[in-house]
Amino acid sequence: MRNEIFLAMMRGRTTESLDGAVKKVFGDMANIGGTGPTVYLMPSAAYTVPISD
């Protein structure tokens, strides 16, 4: 339960794979006019993937 509360507070989302996470991020960026990543995603970034314009 605690993880779900933290996830909601951070406005986070979950996905089944790194590939799924990358697809969500690129979709979100495309919706706001982004053209590419602003950071590289690494598998070790399992808890935080900071991407912003």
Short mmCIF file of N, CA and C in Angstrom, two decimals:
data_model
loop_
_atom_site.label_atom_id
_atom_site.label_comp_id
_atom_site.label_asym_id
_atom_site.label_seq_id
_atom_site.Cartn_x
_atom_site.Cartn_y
_atom_site.Cartn_z
N MET A 1 0.83 -1.20 0.00
CA MET A 1 0.00 0.00 0.00
C MET A 1 0.86 1.26 0.00
N ARG A 2 1.96 1.23 0.74
CA ARG A 2 2.83 2.41 0.83
C ARG A 2 3.41 2.80 -0.53
N ASN A 3 3.80 1.80 -1.33
CA ASN A 3 4.35 2.10 -2.65
C ASN A 3 3.32 2.76 -3.56
N GLU A 4 2.07 2.33 -3.47
CA GLU A 4 1.01 2.92 -4.29
C GLU A 4 0.77 4.38 -3.92
N ILE A 5 0.83 4.68 -2.63
CA ILE A 5 0.65 6.06 -2.17
C ILE A 5 1.79 6.93 -2.68
N PHE A 6 3.03 6.45 -2.56
CA PHE A 6 4.19 7.20 -3.04
C PHE A 6 4.10 7.42 -4.54
N LEU A 7 3.72 6.38 -5.28
CA LEU A 7 3.59 6.49 -6.73
C LEU A 7 2.56 7.55 -7.10
N ALA A 8 1.43 7.57 -6.41
CA ALA A 8 0.39 8.56 -6.67
C ALA A 8 0.87 9.97 -6.34
N MET A 9 1.61 10.12 -5.24
CA MET A 9 2.12 11.44 -4.86
C MET A 9 3.10 11.98 -5.90
N MET A 10 3.86 11.10 -6.52
CA MET A 10 4.85 11.51 -7.52
C MET A 10 4.26 11.58 -8.93
N ARG A 11 2.95 11.32 -9.02
CA ARG A 11 2.26 11.26 -10.32
C ARG A 11 2.92 10.24 -11.24
N GLY A 12 3.35 9.16 -10.65
CA GLY A 12 4.05 8.12 -11.39
C GLY A 12 3.11 7.15 -12.07
N ARG A 13 3.67 6.41 -12.98
CA ARG A 13 2.93 5.36 -13.67
C ARG A 13 3.79 4.11 -13.67
N THR A 14 3.19 2.99 -13.89
CA THR A 14 3.94 1.74 -13.94
C THR A 14 3.83 1.14 -15.33
N THR A 15 4.76 0.27 -15.63
CA THR A 15 4.77 -0.44 -16.90
C THR A 15 5.43 -1.79 -16.68
N GLU A 16 5.21 -2.71 -17.57
CA GLU A 16 5.74 -4.06 -17.42
C GLU A 16 7.19 -4.19 -17.86
N SER A 17 7.70 -3.22 -18.63
CA SER A 17 9.06 -3.37 -19.15
C SER A 17 9.70 -2.01 -19.40
N LEU A 18 11.00 -2.01 -19.58
CA LEU A 18 11.70 -0.78 -19.93
C LEU A 18 11.23 -0.27 -21.28
N ASP A 19 11.00 -1.20 -22.22
CA ASP A 19 10.51 -0.81 -23.54
C ASP A 19 9.16 -0.11 -23.44
N GLY A 20 8.28 -0.62 -22.59
CA GLY A 20 6.98 0.01 -22.38
C GLY A 20 7.12 1.40 -21.79
N ALA A 21 8.07 1.56 -20.86
CA ALA A 21 8.31 2.88 -20.26
C ALA A 21 8.81 3.87 -21.29
N VAL A 22 9.73 3.43 -22.15
CA VAL A 22 10.27 4.31 -23.19
C VAL A 22 9.16 4.74 -24.14
N LYS A 23 8.29 3.82 -24.52
CA LYS A 23 7.18 4.16 -25.41
C LYS A 23 6.25 5.19 -24.77
N LYS A 24 5.95 5.02 -23.47
CA LYS A 24 5.10 5.99 -22.78
C LYS A 24 5.75 7.37 -22.75
N VAL A 25 7.03 7.41 -22.45
CA VAL A 25 7.74 8.69 -22.36
C VAL A 25 7.78 9.38 -23.71
N PHE A 26 8.11 8.66 -24.77
CA PHE A 26 8.15 9.28 -26.09
C PHE A 26 6.76 9.76 -26.52
N GLY A 27 5.73 9.01 -26.17
CA GLY A 27 4.36 9.44 -26.46
C GLY A 27 4.01 10.72 -25.73
N ASP A 28 4.37 10.78 -24.44
CA ASP A 28 4.12 12.00 -23.66
C ASP A 28 4.87 13.19 -24.24
N MET A 29 6.13 12.97 -24.61
CA MET A 29 6.92 14.07 -25.17
C MET A 29 6.36 14.53 -26.51
N ALA A 30 5.91 13.61 -27.33
CA ALA A 30 5.33 13.97 -28.62
C ALA A 30 4.07 14.81 -28.42
N ASN A 31 3.30 14.50 -27.38
CA ASN A 31 2.07 15.26 -27.10
C ASN A 31 2.34 16.70 -26.71
N ILE A 32 3.54 16.99 -26.19
CA ILE A 32 3.87 18.37 -25.82
C ILE A 32 4.86 19.00 -26.80
N GLY A 33 5.06 18.35 -27.94
CA GLY A 33 5.92 18.92 -28.97
C GLY A 33 7.39 18.58 -28.84
N GLY A 34 7.73 17.65 -27.98
CA GLY A 34 9.13 17.23 -27.83
C GLY A 34 9.59 16.44 -29.04
N THR A 35 10.85 16.56 -29.38
CA THR A 35 11.37 15.86 -30.56
C THR A 35 12.35 14.76 -30.22
N GLY A 36 12.81 14.68 -28.99
CA GLY A 36 13.76 13.64 -28.63
C GLY A 36 14.01 13.60 -27.15
N PRO A 37 14.74 12.61 -26.71
CA PRO A 37 15.00 12.48 -25.27
C PRO A 37 15.93 13.57 -24.76
N THR A 38 15.77 13.91 -23.50
CA THR A 38 16.65 14.89 -22.88
C THR A 38 17.65 14.23 -21.94
N VAL A 39 17.46 12.95 -21.65
CA VAL A 39 18.42 12.15 -20.90
C VAL A 39 18.40 10.74 -21.48
N TYR A 40 19.46 10.01 -21.24
CA TYR A 40 19.50 8.62 -21.67
C TYR A 40 18.91 7.74 -20.58
N LEU A 41 18.13 6.77 -20.99
CA LEU A 41 17.53 5.83 -20.04
C LEU A 41 18.48 4.65 -19.86
N MET A 42 18.75 4.33 -18.62
CA MET A 42 19.61 3.20 -18.31
C MET A 42 18.81 2.21 -17.47
N PRO A 43 19.03 0.91 -17.67
CA PRO A 43 18.30 -0.07 -16.87
C PRO A 43 18.45 0.13 -15.36
N SER A 44 19.56 0.70 -14.93
CA SER A 44 19.76 0.91 -13.50
C SER A 44 18.88 2.04 -12.96
N ALA A 45 18.22 2.78 -13.83
CA ALA A 45 17.34 3.87 -13.40
C ALA A 45 15.94 3.32 -13.15
N ALA A 46 15.87 2.23 -12.43
CA ALA A 46 14.60 1.55 -12.21
C ALA A 46 13.62 2.36 -11.37
N TYR A 47 14.12 3.27 -10.55
CA TYR A 47 13.24 4.01 -9.66
C TYR A 47 12.92 5.41 -10.14
N THR A 48 13.83 6.03 -10.87
CA THR A 48 13.63 7.40 -11.33
C THR A 48 14.14 7.54 -12.75
N VAL A 49 13.30 8.07 -13.62
CA VAL A 49 13.70 8.34 -15.00
C VAL A 49 13.32 9.78 -15.30
N PRO A 50 14.23 10.74 -14.98
CA PRO A 50 13.89 12.15 -15.16
C PRO A 50 13.95 12.58 -16.62
N ILE A 51 12.82 12.87 -17.18
CA ILE A 51 12.75 13.39 -18.55
C ILE A 51 11.84 14.60 -18.53
N SER A 52 12.37 15.72 -18.95
CA SER A 52 11.57 16.94 -19.00
C SER A 52 12.14 17.87 -20.05
N ASP A 53 11.35 18.79 -20.48
CA ASP A 53 11.80 19.80 -21.45
C ASP A 53 12.20 21.05 -20.75
#
